[in-house]
Coordinates of C-alpha atoms in Angstrom, one line a residue:
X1 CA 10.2 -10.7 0.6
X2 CA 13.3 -9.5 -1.4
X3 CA 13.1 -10.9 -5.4
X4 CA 15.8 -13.5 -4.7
X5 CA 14.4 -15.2 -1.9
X6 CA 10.9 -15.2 -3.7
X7 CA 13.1 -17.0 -6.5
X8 CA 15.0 -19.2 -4.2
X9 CA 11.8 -20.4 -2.5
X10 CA 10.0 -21.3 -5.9
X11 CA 13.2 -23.1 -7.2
X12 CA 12.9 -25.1 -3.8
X13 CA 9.5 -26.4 -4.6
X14 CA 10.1 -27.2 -8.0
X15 CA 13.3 -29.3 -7.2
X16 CA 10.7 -31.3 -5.0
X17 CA 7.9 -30.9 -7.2
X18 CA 5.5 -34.4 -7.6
X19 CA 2.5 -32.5 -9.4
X20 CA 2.6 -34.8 -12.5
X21 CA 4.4 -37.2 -13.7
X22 CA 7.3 -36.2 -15.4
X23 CA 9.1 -36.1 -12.2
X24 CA 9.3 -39.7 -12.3
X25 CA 11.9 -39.9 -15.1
X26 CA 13.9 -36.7 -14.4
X27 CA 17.2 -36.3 -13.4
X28 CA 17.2 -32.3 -12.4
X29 CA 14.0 -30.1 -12.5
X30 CA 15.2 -27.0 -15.1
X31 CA 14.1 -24.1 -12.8
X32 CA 15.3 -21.5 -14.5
X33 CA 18.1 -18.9 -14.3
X34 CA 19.2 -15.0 -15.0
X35 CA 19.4 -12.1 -12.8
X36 CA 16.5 -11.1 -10.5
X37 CA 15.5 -8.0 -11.8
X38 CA 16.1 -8.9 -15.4
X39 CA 14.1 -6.8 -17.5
X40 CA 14.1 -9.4 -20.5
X41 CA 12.4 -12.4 -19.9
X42 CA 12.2 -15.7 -21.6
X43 CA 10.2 -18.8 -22.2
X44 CA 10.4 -21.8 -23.9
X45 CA 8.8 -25.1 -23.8
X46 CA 11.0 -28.2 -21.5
X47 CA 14.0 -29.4 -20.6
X48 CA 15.6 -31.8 -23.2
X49 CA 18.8 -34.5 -22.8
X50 CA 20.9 -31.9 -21.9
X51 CA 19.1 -29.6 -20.0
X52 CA 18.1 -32.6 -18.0
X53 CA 21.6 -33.8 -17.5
X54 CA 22.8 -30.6 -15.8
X55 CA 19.6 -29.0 -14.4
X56 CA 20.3 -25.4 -16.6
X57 CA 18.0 -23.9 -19.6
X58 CA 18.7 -24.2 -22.8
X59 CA 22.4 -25.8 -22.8
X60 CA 22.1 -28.0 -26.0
X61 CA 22.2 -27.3 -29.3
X62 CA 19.3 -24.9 -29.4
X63 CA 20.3 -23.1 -26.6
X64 CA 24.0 -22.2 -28.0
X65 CA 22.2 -20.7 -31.0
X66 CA 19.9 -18.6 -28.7
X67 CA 23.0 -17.6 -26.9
X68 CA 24.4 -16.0 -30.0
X69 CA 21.3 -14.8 -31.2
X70 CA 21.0 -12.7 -28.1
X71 CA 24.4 -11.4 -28.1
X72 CA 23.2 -10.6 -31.9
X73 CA 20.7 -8.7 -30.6
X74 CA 22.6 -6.9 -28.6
X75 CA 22.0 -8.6 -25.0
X76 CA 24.3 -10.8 -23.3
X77 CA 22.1 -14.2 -22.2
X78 CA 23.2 -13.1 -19.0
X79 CA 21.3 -10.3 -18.4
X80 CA 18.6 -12.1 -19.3
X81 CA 16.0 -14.3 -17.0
X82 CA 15.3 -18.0 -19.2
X83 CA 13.0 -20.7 -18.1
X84 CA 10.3 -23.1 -19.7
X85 CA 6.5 -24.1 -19.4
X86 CA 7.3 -27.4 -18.4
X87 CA 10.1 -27.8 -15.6
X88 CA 11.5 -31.4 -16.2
X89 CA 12.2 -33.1 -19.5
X90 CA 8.9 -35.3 -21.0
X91 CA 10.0 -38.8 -22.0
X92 CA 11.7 -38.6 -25.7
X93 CA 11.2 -34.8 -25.7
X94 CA 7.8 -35.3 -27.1
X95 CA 5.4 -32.3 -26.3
X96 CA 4.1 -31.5 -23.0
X97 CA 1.2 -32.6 -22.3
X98 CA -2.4 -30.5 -21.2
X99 CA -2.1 -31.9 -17.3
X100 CA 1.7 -31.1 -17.5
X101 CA 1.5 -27.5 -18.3
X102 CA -1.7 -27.1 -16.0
X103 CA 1.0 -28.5 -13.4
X104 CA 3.8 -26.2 -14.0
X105 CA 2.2 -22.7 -15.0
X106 CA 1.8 -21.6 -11.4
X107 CA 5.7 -22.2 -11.0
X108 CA 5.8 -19.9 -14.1
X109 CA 3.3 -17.3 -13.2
X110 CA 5.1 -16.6 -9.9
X111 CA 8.3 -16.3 -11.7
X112 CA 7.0 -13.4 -13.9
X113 CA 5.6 -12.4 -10.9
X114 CA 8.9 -12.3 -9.1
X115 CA 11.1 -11.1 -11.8
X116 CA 8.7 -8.1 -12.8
X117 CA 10.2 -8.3 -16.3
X118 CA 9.3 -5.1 -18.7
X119 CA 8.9 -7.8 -21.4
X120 CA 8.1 -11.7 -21.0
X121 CA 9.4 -13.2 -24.4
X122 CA 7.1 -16.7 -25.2
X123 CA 9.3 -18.8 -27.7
X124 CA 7.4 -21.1 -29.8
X125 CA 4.4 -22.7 -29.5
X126 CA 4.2 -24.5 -26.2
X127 CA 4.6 -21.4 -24.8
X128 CA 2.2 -19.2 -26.7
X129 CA -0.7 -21.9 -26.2
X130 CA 0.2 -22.3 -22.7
X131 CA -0.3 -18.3 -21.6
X132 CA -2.6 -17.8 -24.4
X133 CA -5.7 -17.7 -22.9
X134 CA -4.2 -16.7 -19.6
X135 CA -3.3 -13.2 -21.4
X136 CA -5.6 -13.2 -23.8
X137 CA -3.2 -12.9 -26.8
X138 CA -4.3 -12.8 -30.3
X139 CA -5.4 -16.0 -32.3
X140 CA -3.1 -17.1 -35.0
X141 CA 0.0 -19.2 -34.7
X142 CA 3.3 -17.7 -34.4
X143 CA 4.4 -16.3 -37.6
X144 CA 0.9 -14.1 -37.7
X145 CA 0.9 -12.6 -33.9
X146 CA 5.1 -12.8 -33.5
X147 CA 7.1 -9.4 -33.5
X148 CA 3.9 -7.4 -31.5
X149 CA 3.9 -6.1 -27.9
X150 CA 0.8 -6.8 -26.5
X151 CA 0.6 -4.6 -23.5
X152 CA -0.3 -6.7 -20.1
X153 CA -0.5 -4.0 -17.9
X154 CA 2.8 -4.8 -15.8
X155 CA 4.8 -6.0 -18.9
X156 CA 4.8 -6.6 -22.2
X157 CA 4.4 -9.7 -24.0
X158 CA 6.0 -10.6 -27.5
X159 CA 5.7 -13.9 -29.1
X160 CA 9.0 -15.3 -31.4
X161 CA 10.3 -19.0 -32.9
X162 CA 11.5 -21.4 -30.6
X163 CA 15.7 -21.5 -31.1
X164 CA 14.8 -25.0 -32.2
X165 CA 12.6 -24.2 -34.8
X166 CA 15.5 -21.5 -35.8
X167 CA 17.6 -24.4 -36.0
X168 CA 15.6 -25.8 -38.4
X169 CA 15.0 -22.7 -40.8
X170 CA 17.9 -20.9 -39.6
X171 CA 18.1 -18.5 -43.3
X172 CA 14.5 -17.3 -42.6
X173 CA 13.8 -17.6 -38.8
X174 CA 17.2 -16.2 -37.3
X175 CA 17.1 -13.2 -39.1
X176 CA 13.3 -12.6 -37.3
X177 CA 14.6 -13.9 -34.2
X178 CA 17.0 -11.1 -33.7
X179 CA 14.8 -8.0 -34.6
X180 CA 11.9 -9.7 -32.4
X181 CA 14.2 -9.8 -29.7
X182 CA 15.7 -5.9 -30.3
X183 CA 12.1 -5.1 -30.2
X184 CA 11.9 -6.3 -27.0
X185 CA 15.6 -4.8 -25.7
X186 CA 14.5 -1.2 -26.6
X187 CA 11.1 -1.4 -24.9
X188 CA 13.4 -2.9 -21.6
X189 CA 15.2 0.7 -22.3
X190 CA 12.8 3.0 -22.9
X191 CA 11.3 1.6 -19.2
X192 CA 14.6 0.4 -17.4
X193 CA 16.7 3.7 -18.6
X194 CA 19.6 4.2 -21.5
X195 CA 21.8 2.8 -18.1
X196 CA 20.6 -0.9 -18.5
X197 CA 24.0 -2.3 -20.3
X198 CA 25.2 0.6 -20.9
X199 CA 22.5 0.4 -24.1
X200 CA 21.5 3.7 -25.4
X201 CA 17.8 4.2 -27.0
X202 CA 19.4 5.3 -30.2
X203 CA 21.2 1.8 -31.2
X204 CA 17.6 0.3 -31.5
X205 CA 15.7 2.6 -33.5
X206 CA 14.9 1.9 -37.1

C-alpha cells in the first residue's frame, strides 16, 4: 500500500475513533499532517482549543512559535510530519490520561510506521513517557536525555521541550529548541541526501 493511502486509511479511523473517552467532547480528532515521506518527524502531546476548533496540529499560540523555530532551524514546518500522543483535546487541556495514551499509541506507532521518518522528534513530556518504555530510552526527564540520538534501528529518536514549555522559558528553552532540532535536520541529510531542501551537510556542522 503506497505511504499516502496507509496515511489516509489511519486518519479515517481516527476521525471515527470511540477507544476512550475523549471522543465524547471533541469537535475534530487532530490526526496529524506533513508530507508522506517527511524525513523529520514530530510529536507532541493533544490537541488544545484551537487545535480542536480546526482539526490541524499545533495552530495556537504554541504552535506559531514552533513554526518559527523550525524555520529557525532551518526547515520549513512544511516539510515536516507533526502529530500528538493523544488525537482529540482532554477536557480543560489537562494531561492525558494512562487509558488515553494506551488508546491512541497504536494510531501513533503506525504513523511512524508509515512515514518512515530518519528521525521521530518526542516534544515534552507526554511524549517522552508515552514511547519511553516502548523504545527503551534513557531515564531522566527531559533536560538530562534531550539533544541525544538514540538509534532505533529504522530511525532515530531525539527528545526536546514542548513549544509550550518554550513559551514559558522562551530566553533558555528556544535557544535549545533550535540546535535540538538542527541536530535532527543534519542526521535527515546525512540519510536523505545534501538534495532534501536544497540543504547542504556543511550549513549544520559545528
Amino acid at each position: 500500500m503506497k505511504v499516502n493511502e496507509e496515511l489516509s486509511r489511519i486518519r479515517a479511523r481516527i476521525m471515527n475513533c470511540t477507544a476512550c473517552p475523549l471522543h465524547v467532547g471533541r469537535k475534530n480528532p487532530v490526526p496529524g499532517e506533513g508530507p508522506a515521506d517527511a524525513p523529520l518527524l514530530l510529536v507532541g502531546e493533544a490537541p488544545g482549543r484551537e487545535e480542536d476548533e480546526t482539526g490541524r496540529p499545533f495552530v495556537g499560540m504554541a504552535g506559531r512559535l514552533l513554526t518559527e523555530m523550525l524555520k529557525e532551524a532551518g526547515v520549513p514546518r512544511s516539510s515536516v510530519y507533526i502529530t500528538s500522543v493523544i488525537k482529540c483535546r482532554p477536557p480543560g487541556n489537562r494531561n492525558p490520561k494512562k487509558g488515553e495514551i494506551e488508546a491512541c499509541r497504536g494510531y501513533l506507532l503506525e504513523q511512524i510506521a508509515a512515514v518512515r521518518p530518519e528521525v521521530v522528534v518526542l516534544m515534552g513530556n507526554v511524549a517522552l513517557n508515552s514511547l519511553k518504555e516502548v523504545w527503551k530510552l534513557p531515564g531522566g526527564n527531559i533536560g538530562e536525555i534531550s539533544g541525544e540520538l538514540y538509534d532505533r534501528g529504522d530511525f532515530k529518536v531525539l527528545v526536546t521541550y514542548h513549544p509550550a514549555g518554550v513559551l514559558r522559558d522562551r530566553r533558555r528553552k528556544r535557544p535549545l529548541f533550535v540546535s535540538h532540532i538542527r541536530l535532527a535536520v543534519k542526521e535527515a541529510v546525512k540519510k536523505r541526501g545534501e538534495g532534501w531542501l536544497g540543504l547542504r551537510l556543511e550549513e549544520f556542522e559545528g
